[in-house]
CSV table of C-alpha atoms and ligand atoms in Angstrom, one decimal:
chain,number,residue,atom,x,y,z
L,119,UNK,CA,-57.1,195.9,-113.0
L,120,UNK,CA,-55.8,192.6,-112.0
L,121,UNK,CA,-52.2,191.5,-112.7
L,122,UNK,CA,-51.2,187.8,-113.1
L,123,UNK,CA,-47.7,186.2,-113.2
L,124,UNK,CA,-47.1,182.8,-114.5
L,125,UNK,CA,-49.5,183.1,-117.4
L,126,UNK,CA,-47.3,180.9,-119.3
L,127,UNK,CA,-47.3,178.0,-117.2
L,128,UNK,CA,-50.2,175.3,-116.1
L,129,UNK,CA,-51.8,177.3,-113.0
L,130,UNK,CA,-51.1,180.6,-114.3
L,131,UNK,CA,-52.5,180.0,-117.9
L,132,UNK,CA,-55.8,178.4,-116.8
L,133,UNK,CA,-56.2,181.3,-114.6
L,134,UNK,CA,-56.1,183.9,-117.3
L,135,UNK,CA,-58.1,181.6,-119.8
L,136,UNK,CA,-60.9,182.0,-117.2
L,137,UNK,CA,-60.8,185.2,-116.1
L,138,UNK,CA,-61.0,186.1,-119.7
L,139,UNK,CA,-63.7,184.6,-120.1
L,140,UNK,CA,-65.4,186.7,-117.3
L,141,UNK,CA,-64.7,189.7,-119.1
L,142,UNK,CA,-61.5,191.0,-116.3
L,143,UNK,CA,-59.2,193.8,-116.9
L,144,UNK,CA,-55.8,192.2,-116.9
L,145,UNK,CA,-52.2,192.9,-117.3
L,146,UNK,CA,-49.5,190.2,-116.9
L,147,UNK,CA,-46.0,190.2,-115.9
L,148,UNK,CA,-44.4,187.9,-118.5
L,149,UNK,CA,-40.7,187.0,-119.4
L,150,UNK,CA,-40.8,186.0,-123.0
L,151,UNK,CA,-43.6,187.5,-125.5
L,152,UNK,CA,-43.9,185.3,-127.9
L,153,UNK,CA,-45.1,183.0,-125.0
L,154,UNK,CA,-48.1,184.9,-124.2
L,155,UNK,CA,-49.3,186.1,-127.7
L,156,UNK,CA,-53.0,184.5,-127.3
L,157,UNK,CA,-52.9,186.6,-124.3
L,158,UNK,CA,-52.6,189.8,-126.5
L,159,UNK,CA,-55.0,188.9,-129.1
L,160,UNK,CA,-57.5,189.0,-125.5
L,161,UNK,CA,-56.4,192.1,-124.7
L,162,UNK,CA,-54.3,191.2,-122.2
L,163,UNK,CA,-52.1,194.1,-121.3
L,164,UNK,CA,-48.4,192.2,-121.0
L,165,UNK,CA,-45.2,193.8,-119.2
L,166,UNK,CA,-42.0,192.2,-120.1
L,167,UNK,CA,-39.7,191.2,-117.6
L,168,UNK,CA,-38.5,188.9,-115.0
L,169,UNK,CA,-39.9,189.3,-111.4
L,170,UNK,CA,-36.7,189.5,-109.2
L,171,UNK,CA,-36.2,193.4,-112.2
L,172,UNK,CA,-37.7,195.8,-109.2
L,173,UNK,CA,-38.5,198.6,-111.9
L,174,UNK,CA,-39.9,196.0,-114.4
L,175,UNK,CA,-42.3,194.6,-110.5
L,176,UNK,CA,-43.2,198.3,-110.1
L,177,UNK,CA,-44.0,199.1,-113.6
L,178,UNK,CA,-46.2,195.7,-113.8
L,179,UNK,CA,-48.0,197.1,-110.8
L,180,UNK,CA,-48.9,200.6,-111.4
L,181,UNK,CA,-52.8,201.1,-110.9
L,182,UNK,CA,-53.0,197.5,-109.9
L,183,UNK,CA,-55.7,196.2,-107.3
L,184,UNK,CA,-55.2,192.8,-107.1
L,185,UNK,CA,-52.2,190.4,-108.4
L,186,UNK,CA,-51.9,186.9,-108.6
L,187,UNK,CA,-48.4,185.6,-107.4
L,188,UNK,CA,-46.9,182.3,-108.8
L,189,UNK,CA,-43.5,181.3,-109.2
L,190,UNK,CA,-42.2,177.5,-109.6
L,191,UNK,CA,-40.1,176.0,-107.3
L,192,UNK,CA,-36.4,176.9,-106.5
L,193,UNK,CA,-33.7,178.3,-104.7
L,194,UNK,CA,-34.6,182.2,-105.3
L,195,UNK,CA,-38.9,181.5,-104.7
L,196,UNK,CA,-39.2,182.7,-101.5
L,197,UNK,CA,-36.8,185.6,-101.6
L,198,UNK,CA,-38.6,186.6,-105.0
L,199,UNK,CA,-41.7,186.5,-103.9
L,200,UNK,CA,-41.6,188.6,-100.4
L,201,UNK,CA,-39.9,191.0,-102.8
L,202,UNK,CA,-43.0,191.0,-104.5
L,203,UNK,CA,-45.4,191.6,-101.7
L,204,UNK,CA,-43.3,194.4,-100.5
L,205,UNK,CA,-43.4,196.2,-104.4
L,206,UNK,CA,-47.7,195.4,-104.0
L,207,UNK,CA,-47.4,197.0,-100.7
L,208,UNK,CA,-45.6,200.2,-102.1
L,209,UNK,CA,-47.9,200.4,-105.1
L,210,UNK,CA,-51.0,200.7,-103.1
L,211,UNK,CA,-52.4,197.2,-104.2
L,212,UNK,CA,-54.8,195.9,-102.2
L,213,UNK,CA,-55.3,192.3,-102.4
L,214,UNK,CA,-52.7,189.4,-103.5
L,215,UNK,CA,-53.6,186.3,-103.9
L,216,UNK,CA,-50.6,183.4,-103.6
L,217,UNK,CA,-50.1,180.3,-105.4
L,218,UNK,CA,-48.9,177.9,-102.0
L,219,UNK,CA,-49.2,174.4,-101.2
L,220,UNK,CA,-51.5,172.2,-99.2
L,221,UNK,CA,-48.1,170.5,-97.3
L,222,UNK,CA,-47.6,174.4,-96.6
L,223,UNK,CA,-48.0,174.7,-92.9
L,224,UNK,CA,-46.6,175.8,-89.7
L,225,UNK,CA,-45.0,172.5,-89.2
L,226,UNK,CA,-43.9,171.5,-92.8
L,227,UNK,CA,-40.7,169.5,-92.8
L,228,UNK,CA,-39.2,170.4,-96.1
L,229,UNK,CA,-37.6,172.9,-98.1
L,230,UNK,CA,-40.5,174.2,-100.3
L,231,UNK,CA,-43.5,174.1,-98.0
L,232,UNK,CA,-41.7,175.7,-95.6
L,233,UNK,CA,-40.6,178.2,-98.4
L,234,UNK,CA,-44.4,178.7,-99.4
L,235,UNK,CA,-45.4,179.1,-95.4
L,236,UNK,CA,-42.7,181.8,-94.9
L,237,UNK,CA,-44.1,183.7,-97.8
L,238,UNK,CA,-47.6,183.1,-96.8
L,239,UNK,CA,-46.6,184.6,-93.2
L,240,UNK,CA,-44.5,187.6,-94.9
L,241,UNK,CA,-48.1,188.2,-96.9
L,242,UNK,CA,-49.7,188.2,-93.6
L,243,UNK,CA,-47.4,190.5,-92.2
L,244,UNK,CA,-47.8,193.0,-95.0
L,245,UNK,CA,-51.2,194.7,-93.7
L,246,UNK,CA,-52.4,193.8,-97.7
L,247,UNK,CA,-55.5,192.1,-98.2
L,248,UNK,CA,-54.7,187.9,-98.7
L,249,UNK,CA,-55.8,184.9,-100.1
L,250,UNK,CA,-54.3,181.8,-100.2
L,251,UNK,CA,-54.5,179.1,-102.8
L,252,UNK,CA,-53.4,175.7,-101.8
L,253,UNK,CA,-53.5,172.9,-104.1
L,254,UNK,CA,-52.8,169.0,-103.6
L,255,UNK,CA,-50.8,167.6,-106.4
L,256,UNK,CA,-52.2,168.4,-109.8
L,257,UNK,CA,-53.5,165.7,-112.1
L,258,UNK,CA,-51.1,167.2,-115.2
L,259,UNK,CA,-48.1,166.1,-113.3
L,260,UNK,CA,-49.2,163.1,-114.9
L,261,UNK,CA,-48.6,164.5,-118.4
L,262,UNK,CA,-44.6,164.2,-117.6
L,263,UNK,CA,-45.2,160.1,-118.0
L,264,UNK,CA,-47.3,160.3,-120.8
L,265,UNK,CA,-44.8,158.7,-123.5
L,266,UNK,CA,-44.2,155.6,-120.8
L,267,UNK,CA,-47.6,155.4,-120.4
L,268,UNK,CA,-48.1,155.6,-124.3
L,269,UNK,CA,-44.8,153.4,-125.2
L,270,UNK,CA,-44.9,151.0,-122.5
L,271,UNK,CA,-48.0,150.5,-120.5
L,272,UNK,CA,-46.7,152.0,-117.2
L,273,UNK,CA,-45.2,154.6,-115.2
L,274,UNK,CA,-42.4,155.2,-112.6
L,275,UNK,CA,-42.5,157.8,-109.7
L,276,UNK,CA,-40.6,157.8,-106.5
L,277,UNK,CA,-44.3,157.9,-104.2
L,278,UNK,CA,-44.3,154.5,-103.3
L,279,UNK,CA,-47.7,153.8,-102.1
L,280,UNK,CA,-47.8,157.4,-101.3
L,281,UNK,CA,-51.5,159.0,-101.4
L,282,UNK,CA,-52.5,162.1,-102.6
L,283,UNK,CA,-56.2,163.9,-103.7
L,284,UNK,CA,-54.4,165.0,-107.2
L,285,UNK,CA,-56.5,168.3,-108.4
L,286,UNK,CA,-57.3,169.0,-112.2
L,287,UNK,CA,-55.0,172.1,-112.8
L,288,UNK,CA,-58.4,173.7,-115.2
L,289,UNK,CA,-60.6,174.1,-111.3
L,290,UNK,CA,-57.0,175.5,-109.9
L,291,UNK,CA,-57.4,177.7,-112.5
L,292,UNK,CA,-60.9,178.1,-111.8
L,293,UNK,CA,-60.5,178.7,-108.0
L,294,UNK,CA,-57.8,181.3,-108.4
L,295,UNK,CA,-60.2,183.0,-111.1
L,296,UNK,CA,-62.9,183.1,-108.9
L,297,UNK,CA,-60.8,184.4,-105.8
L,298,UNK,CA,-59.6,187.4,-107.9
L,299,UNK,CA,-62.8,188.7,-109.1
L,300,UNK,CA,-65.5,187.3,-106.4
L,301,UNK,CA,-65.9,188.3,-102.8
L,302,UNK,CA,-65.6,187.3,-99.7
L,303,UNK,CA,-62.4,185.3,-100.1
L,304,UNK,CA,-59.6,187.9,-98.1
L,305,UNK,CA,-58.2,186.4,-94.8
L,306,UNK,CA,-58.7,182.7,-96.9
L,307,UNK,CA,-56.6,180.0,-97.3
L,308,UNK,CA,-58.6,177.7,-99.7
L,309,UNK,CA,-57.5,174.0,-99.6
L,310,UNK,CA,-58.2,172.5,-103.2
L,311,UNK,CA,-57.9,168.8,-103.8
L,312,UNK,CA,-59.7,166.5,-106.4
L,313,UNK,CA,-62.5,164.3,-105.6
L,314,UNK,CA,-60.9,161.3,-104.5
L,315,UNK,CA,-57.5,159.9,-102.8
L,316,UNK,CA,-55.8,157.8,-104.3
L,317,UNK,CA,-52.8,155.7,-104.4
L,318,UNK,CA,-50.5,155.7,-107.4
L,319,UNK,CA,-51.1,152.1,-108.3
L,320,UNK,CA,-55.2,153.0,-108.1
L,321,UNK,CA,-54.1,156.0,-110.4
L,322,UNK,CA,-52.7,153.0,-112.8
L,323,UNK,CA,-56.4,151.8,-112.1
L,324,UNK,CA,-57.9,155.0,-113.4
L,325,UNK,CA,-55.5,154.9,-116.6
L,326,UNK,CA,-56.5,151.0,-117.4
L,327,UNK,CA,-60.0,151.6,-116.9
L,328,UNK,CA,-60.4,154.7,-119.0
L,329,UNK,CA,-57.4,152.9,-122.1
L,330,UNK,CA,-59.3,149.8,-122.1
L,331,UNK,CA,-55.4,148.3,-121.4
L,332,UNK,CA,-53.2,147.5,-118.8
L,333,UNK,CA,-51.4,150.0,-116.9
L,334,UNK,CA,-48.6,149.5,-114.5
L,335,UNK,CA,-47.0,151.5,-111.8
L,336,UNK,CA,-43.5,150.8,-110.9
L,337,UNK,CA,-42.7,152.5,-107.8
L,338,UNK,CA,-38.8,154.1,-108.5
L,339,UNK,CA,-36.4,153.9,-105.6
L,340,UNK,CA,-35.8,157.7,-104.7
L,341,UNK,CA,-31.6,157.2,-105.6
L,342,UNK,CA,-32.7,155.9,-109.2
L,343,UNK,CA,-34.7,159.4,-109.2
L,344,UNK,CA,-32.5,161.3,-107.9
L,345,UNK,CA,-29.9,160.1,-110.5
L,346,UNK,CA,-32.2,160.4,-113.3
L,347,UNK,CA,-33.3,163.9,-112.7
L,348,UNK,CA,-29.5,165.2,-111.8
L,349,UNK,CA,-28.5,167.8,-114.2
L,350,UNK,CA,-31.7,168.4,-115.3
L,351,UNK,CA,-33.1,170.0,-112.2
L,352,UNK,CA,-30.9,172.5,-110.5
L,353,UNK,CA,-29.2,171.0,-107.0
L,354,UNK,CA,-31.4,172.9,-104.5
L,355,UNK,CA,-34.5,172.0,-106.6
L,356,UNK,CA,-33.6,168.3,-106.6
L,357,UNK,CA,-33.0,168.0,-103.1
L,358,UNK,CA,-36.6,169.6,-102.3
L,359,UNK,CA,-38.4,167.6,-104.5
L,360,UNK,CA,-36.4,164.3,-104.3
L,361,UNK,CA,-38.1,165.4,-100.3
L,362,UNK,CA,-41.0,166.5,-100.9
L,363,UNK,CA,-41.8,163.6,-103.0
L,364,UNK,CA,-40.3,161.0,-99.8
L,365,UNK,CA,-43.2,163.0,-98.2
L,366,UNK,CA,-46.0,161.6,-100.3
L,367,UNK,CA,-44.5,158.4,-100.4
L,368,UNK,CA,-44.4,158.0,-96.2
L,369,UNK,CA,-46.9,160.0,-95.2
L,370,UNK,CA,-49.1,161.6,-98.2
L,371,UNK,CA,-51.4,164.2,-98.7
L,372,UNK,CA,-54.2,161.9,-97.8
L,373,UNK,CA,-57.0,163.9,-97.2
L,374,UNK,CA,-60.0,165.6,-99.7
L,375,UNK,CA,-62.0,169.2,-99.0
L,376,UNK,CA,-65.5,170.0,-100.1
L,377,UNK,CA,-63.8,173.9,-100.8
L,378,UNK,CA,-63.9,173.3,-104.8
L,379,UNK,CA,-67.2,172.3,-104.6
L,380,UNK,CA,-68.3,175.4,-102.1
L,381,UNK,CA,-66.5,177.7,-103.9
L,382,UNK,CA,-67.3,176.7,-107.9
L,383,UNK,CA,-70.7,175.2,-107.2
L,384,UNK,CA,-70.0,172.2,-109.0
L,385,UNK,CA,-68.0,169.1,-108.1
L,386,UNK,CA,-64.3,168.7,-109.1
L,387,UNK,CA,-62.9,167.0,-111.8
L,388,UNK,CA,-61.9,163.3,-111.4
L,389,UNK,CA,-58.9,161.5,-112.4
L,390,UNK,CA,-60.6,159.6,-115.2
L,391,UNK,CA,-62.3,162.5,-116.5
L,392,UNK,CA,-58.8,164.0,-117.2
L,393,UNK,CA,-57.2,161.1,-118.5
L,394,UNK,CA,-60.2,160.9,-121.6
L,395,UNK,CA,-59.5,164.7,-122.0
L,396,UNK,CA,-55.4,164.3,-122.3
L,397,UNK,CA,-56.8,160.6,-124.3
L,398,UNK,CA,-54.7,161.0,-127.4
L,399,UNK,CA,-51.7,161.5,-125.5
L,400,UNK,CA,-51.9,158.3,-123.5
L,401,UNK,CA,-53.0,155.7,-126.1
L,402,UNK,CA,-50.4,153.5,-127.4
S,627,NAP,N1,-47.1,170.6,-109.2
S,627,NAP,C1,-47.9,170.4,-108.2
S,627,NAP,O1,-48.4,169.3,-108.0
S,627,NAP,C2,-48.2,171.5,-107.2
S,627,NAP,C3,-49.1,171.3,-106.2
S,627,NAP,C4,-49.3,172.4,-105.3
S,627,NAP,C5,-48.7,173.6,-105.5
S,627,NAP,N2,-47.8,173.8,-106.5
S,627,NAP,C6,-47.2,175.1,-106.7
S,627,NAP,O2,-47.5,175.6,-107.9
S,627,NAP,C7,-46.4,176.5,-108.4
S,627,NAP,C8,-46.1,176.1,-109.8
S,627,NAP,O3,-47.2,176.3,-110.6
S,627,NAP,P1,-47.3,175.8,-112.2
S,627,NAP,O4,-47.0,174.3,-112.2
S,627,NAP,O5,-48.5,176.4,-112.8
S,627,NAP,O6,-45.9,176.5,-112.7
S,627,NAP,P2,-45.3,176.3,-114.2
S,627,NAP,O7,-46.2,175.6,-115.1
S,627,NAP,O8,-43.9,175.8,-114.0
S,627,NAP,O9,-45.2,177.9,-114.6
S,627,NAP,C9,-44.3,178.8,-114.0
S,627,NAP,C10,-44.7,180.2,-114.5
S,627,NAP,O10,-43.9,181.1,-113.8
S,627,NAP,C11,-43.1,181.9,-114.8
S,627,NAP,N3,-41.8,182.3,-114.2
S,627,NAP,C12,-40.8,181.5,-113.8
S,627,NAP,N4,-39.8,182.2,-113.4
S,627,NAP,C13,-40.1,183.5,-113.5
S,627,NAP,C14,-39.5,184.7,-113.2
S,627,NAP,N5,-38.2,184.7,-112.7
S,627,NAP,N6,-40.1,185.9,-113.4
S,627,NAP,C15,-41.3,185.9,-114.0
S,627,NAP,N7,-42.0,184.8,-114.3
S,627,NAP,C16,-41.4,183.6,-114.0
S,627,NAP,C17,-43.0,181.0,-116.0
S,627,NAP,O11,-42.7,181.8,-117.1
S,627,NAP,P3,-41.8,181.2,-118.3
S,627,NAP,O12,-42.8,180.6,-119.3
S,627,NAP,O13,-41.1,182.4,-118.9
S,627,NAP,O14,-40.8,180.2,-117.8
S,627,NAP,C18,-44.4,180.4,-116.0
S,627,NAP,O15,-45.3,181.3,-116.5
S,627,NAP,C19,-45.2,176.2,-107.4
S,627,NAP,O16,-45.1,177.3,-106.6
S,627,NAP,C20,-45.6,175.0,-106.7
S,627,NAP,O17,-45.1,174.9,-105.4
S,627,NAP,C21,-47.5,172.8,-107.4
């Protein structure tokens, strides 16, 4: 039996879609029912709770093997999730598989790669069998500028020229359903990126090609960000991302890996691909 978290969200959900589809035994740890009621119709066993509850954790993972740890960004992350892998370790599980980042590494510079590194450590520490999952930015970010793509031909984000390989979050899905039931994966970090790097104004590119109309990207200063997304995101949260994003724009994640392609047998999906699948959502 394999428990997932985050079946309600972009990562999560794709994960459980395709391990469904393989026929798994599942149970997921999920805080609002109503959310997850396809899930139930697949035969999904669901346990109700929020993952810092202890008793809810240890109820989740009784007669568990594997589980699948995912938690979005924010102050409480890393604190939740080494809670976590110390409940797995008390209920005998034997493999966990995290959700981390590709900027997660030894030397990461900001608050939630280094978060995801000291969690991947803790994991390592934990004498449980590991996997790590580490995606580049995924494509469905994109989705959040859909309406300024669909209103007015273009898009703001603070990357500057900033690079990344943007992954489709359907082969994240894909990789972390193929790490939880296939072998030979413990003692792996798996780097997952798309096919190609690109700027954000050759992502504008992508959209124009695939719309058959022009579409901009306006770089945003990082202040008019960070004053836009104030209030909205909590004040630890902003800080790391108005950072991480910085990041991208100076440096970027400017590199792709052949792992999708080793570990799915096929090769990964490309930006325009997922801009005609998400179509009706970006046409004016
Ligand atoms: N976005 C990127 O480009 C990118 C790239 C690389 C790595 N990542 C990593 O991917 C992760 C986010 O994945 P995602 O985008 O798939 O997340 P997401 O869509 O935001 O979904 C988050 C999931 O976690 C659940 N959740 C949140 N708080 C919880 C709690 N306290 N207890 C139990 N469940 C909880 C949510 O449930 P509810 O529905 O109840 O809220 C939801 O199912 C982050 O760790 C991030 O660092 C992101």
């Amino acid at each position: 039996m394999i428990l997932l978290t985050g079946v309600t969200g972009k990562i999560g959900g794709e994960t459980a879609r395709q391990l469904i589809a393989r026929g798994a035994k599942l149970r997921a740890l999920v805080r609002d029912v109503a959310k997850a009621a396809d899930l139930k119709a697949a035969g999904v066993e669901r346990v109700v709770g929020d993952i810092a509850d202890v008793d809810t954790v240890r109820r989740a993972l009784t007669g568990i093997e594997k589980a699948f740890l995912l938690l979005p960004n924010g102050e409480q992350q890393e604190a939740s999730e080494k809670q976590f892998t110390d409940l797995c370790v008390a209920a005998g599980v034997k493999h966990l598989v995290k959700m981390s980042s590709m900027e997660a590494t030894a030397t990461a510079q900001t608050p939630i790669p280094r978060a995801h590194w000291a969690v991947e450590e803790y994991i390592r520490a934990s004498g449980l069998a590991w996997t790590m999952v580490k995606p580049n930015f995924f494509m469905q970010n994109l989705l959040a500028s859909a309406k300024s793509i669909r209103e007015q031909d273009k898009f703001s984000l603070p990357m500057g020229q900033g690079t990344t390989g943007m992954a489709d979050a359907r082969d994240i899905g894909a990789v972390c359903a193929e790490v939880l039931t296939g072998t030979g994966h413990a003692g792996k970090s798996h780097e997952i990126t798309g096919p190609e790097v690109l700027t954000f104004s050759q992502v504008a590119e992508r959209f124009s090609e695939v719309l058959g109309r022009k579409i901009e990207y306006v770089p945003m200063p990082m202040a008019q960000f960070r004053e836009r997304m104030t209030g909205i995101l909590k004040p630890w949260h902003l800080n790391a991302v108005c950072q991480l994003f910085q990041e991208i724009a100076d440096i970027g994640l400017d590199h792709t890996t052949g792992t999708f392609r080793q570990l799915i047998g096929r090769e990964p999906i490309p930006l325009r691909q997922f801009i005609r699948d998400h179509e009706a959502l970006f046409r004016a």
